[in-house]
């Protein structure tokens, strides 16, 4: 359960199948049972997400509830500046789930590639807005969708590489 809470703290919104992919190969029924227990205890919130087809139920998307965020803060891990779980759980958009899918793919890659480890990962909800001066002289406050610092083992030692991720769903309009 600790692993599930830590993964939800890192990625904010995840489905059970995504947790299964990155939770050390545990079975989906095992993950679902733990999520049901965490939900019943009030540590996680869940809401149905978009269905892929007209058949069957929509999968649940999970996020941490306030007691879990308090526990995350006690662990010394980053928490969103403003995150109201009851307001957010119904707002898991395709863009937000794309950020989660990127994080899941990155976690899966790092677990299968011993030479690469995630040193730090920050979801957009944890990153601050940063003023950026544009070429036309104006400035805007921006934040990437995710920021990651990888530790890559090389023969000469560990190399740190930082990357930003921006999920473009053609939602930006140009004039």
Short mmCIF file of C-alpha atoms in Angstrom, two decimals:
data_model
loop_
_atom_site.label_atom_id
_atom_site.label_comp_id
_atom_site.label_asym_id
_atom_site.label_seq_id
_atom_site.Cartn_x
_atom_site.Cartn_y
_atom_site.Cartn_z
CA UNK A 1 0.00 0.00 0.00
CA UNK A 2 2.91 2.32 0.70
CA UNK A 3 4.13 1.83 -2.88
CA UNK A 4 0.68 2.67 -4.25
CA UNK A 5 0.51 5.84 -2.13
CA UNK A 6 4.00 6.92 -3.20
CA UNK A 7 3.22 6.31 -6.87
CA UNK A 8 -0.02 8.29 -6.61
CA UNK A 9 1.92 11.09 -4.89
CA UNK A 10 4.39 11.13 -7.78
CA UNK A 11 1.89 10.91 -10.65
CA UNK A 12 -1.29 12.32 -8.99
CA UNK A 13 -3.81 10.44 -11.18
CA UNK A 14 -3.46 6.75 -12.07
CA UNK A 15 -5.67 3.86 -13.11
CA UNK A 16 -5.26 0.41 -11.54
CA UNK A 17 -3.70 -1.01 -14.72
CA UNK A 18 -1.11 1.78 -14.73
CA UNK A 19 -0.24 1.04 -11.11
CA UNK A 20 0.06 -2.63 -12.02
CA UNK A 21 2.49 -1.79 -14.83
CA UNK A 22 4.89 0.02 -12.50
CA UNK A 23 4.25 -1.68 -9.14
CA UNK A 24 6.89 -4.38 -9.42
CA UNK A 25 4.79 -6.72 -11.58
CA UNK A 26 2.05 -7.28 -9.03
CA UNK A 27 -1.18 -8.72 -10.37
CA UNK A 28 -4.07 -6.44 -11.29
CA UNK A 29 -6.45 -8.10 -8.77
CA UNK A 30 -3.85 -7.50 -6.03
CA UNK A 31 -3.58 -3.80 -6.95
CA UNK A 32 -7.37 -3.44 -7.22
CA UNK A 33 -7.88 -5.05 -3.79
CA UNK A 34 -5.36 -2.67 -2.21
CA UNK A 35 -6.97 0.31 -3.93
CA UNK A 36 -10.40 -0.76 -2.61
CA UNK A 37 -8.97 -0.93 0.93
CA UNK A 38 -7.27 2.47 0.59
CA UNK A 39 -10.51 3.95 -0.79
CA UNK A 40 -12.59 2.45 2.05
CA UNK A 41 -10.10 3.88 4.57
CA UNK A 42 -10.41 7.36 3.02
CA UNK A 43 -6.81 7.55 1.78
CA UNK A 44 -7.64 7.63 -1.94
CA UNK A 45 -10.49 8.98 -4.03
CA UNK A 46 -11.69 7.39 -7.24
CA UNK A 47 -13.90 8.34 -10.16
CA UNK A 48 -14.78 6.61 -13.42
CA UNK A 49 -12.65 7.69 -16.36
CA UNK A 50 -13.47 7.77 -20.06
CA UNK A 51 -14.37 4.42 -21.57
CA UNK A 52 -12.42 3.06 -24.54
CA UNK A 53 -15.53 1.35 -25.94
CA UNK A 54 -19.29 1.15 -25.47
CA UNK A 55 -18.92 -2.21 -23.74
CA UNK A 56 -18.18 -2.59 -20.03
CA UNK A 57 -17.59 -0.18 -17.18
CA UNK A 58 -15.21 2.74 -17.29
CA UNK A 59 -12.00 2.19 -15.30
CA UNK A 60 -11.49 4.19 -12.13
CA UNK A 61 -8.90 6.93 -11.85
CA UNK A 62 -7.38 7.24 -8.37
CA UNK A 63 -5.81 10.17 -6.56
CA UNK A 64 -4.72 10.79 -2.99
CA UNK A 65 -7.17 12.18 -0.46
CA UNK A 66 -6.22 14.78 2.15
CA UNK A 67 -5.01 12.32 4.86
CA UNK A 68 -2.71 10.70 2.30
CA UNK A 69 -1.33 14.09 1.19
CA UNK A 70 -0.62 14.89 4.84
CA UNK A 71 1.28 11.57 5.11
CA UNK A 72 3.22 12.41 1.92
CA UNK A 73 4.21 15.78 3.41
CA UNK A 74 5.38 14.02 6.61
CA UNK A 75 7.63 11.86 4.42
CA UNK A 76 9.31 15.04 3.14
CA UNK A 77 8.07 14.55 -0.42
CA UNK A 78 6.78 17.36 -2.66
CA UNK A 79 3.09 18.15 -2.51
CA UNK A 80 0.98 20.43 -4.70
CA UNK A 81 0.64 24.00 -3.47
CA UNK A 82 -3.12 23.86 -3.93
CA UNK A 83 -4.79 20.53 -4.54
CA UNK A 84 -8.32 19.88 -3.37
CA UNK A 85 -8.83 16.15 -4.04
CA UNK A 86 -12.63 16.32 -3.96
CA UNK A 87 -12.54 19.08 -6.61
CA UNK A 88 -9.87 17.40 -8.73
CA UNK A 89 -10.95 13.76 -8.95
CA UNK A 90 -13.67 14.44 -11.51
CA UNK A 91 -11.34 16.59 -13.64
CA UNK A 92 -8.92 13.90 -14.81
CA UNK A 93 -8.66 15.06 -18.43
CA UNK A 94 -7.00 13.27 -21.36
CA UNK A 95 -4.14 15.77 -21.00
CA UNK A 96 -3.66 14.88 -17.32
CA UNK A 97 -3.84 11.18 -18.11
CA UNK A 98 -1.23 11.68 -20.88
CA UNK A 99 1.13 13.08 -18.24
CA UNK A 100 0.41 10.01 -16.11
CA UNK A 101 1.00 7.71 -19.10
CA UNK A 102 4.38 9.37 -19.68
CA UNK A 103 5.29 8.83 -16.03
CA UNK A 104 4.18 5.19 -16.17
CA UNK A 105 6.24 4.57 -19.30
CA UNK A 106 9.26 6.25 -17.70
CA UNK A 107 8.90 4.21 -14.48
CA UNK A 108 8.53 1.01 -16.49
CA UNK A 109 11.61 1.83 -18.58
CA UNK A 110 13.72 2.60 -15.52
CA UNK A 111 12.63 -0.61 -13.74
CA UNK A 112 13.64 -2.64 -16.80
CA UNK A 113 16.89 -0.73 -17.40
CA UNK A 114 19.15 -1.01 -14.33
CA UNK A 115 21.55 1.66 -15.60
CA UNK A 116 18.85 4.36 -15.55
CA UNK A 117 17.04 5.50 -12.41
CA UNK A 118 14.62 8.32 -11.70
CA UNK A 119 16.41 10.67 -9.32
CA UNK A 120 13.50 13.13 -9.20
CA UNK A 121 10.13 13.43 -10.92
CA UNK A 122 7.72 16.33 -10.63
CA UNK A 123 4.18 16.46 -11.99
CA UNK A 124 2.89 19.81 -13.27
CA UNK A 125 0.73 20.21 -10.15
CA UNK A 126 3.87 20.19 -7.99
CA UNK A 127 5.98 22.48 -10.21
CA UNK A 128 5.80 26.24 -9.68
CA UNK A 129 4.98 28.68 -12.46
CA UNK A 130 8.14 30.37 -13.74
CA UNK A 131 8.28 33.71 -15.55
CA UNK A 132 9.76 33.27 -19.03
CA UNK A 133 10.74 36.19 -21.26
CA UNK A 134 9.55 35.72 -24.82
CA UNK A 135 11.42 36.94 -27.96
CA UNK A 136 8.92 39.79 -28.43
CA UNK A 137 9.91 41.22 -25.02
CA UNK A 138 6.82 40.14 -23.12
CA UNK A 139 6.88 37.53 -20.40
CA UNK A 140 4.51 34.76 -19.41
CA UNK A 141 4.30 32.48 -16.42
CA UNK A 142 4.81 28.91 -17.59
CA UNK A 143 5.28 25.47 -16.14
CA UNK A 144 5.99 22.22 -17.96
CA UNK A 145 3.70 19.22 -17.64
CA UNK A 146 6.45 17.21 -15.97
CA UNK A 147 10.11 17.51 -15.03
CA UNK A 148 12.39 14.54 -14.52
CA UNK A 149 15.98 14.08 -13.41
CA UNK A 150 17.52 10.78 -14.47
CA UNK A 151 20.63 9.18 -12.96
CA UNK A 152 22.41 7.24 -15.71
CA UNK A 153 25.17 4.79 -14.77
CA UNK A 154 28.17 5.09 -17.08
CA UNK A 155 31.59 3.42 -16.77
CA UNK A 156 33.04 6.78 -15.70
CA UNK A 157 30.33 7.30 -13.06
CA UNK A 158 26.76 8.52 -12.64
CA UNK A 159 25.58 11.19 -15.08
CA UNK A 160 22.55 13.32 -14.23
CA UNK A 161 20.25 14.44 -17.02
CA UNK A 162 17.15 16.62 -16.64
CA UNK A 163 14.21 16.72 -19.04
CA UNK A 164 10.92 18.55 -19.26
CA UNK A 165 7.82 16.98 -20.74
CA UNK A 166 5.02 18.82 -22.46
CA UNK A 167 1.96 16.84 -23.57
CA UNK A 168 0.61 18.59 -26.66
CA UNK A 169 -2.94 17.55 -27.49
CA UNK A 170 -3.37 20.33 -30.07
CA UNK A 171 -5.04 22.42 -27.40
CA UNK A 172 -2.95 25.54 -27.92
CA UNK A 173 -4.30 28.07 -30.35
CA UNK A 174 -2.01 30.25 -32.43
CA UNK A 175 -2.96 33.64 -33.86
#
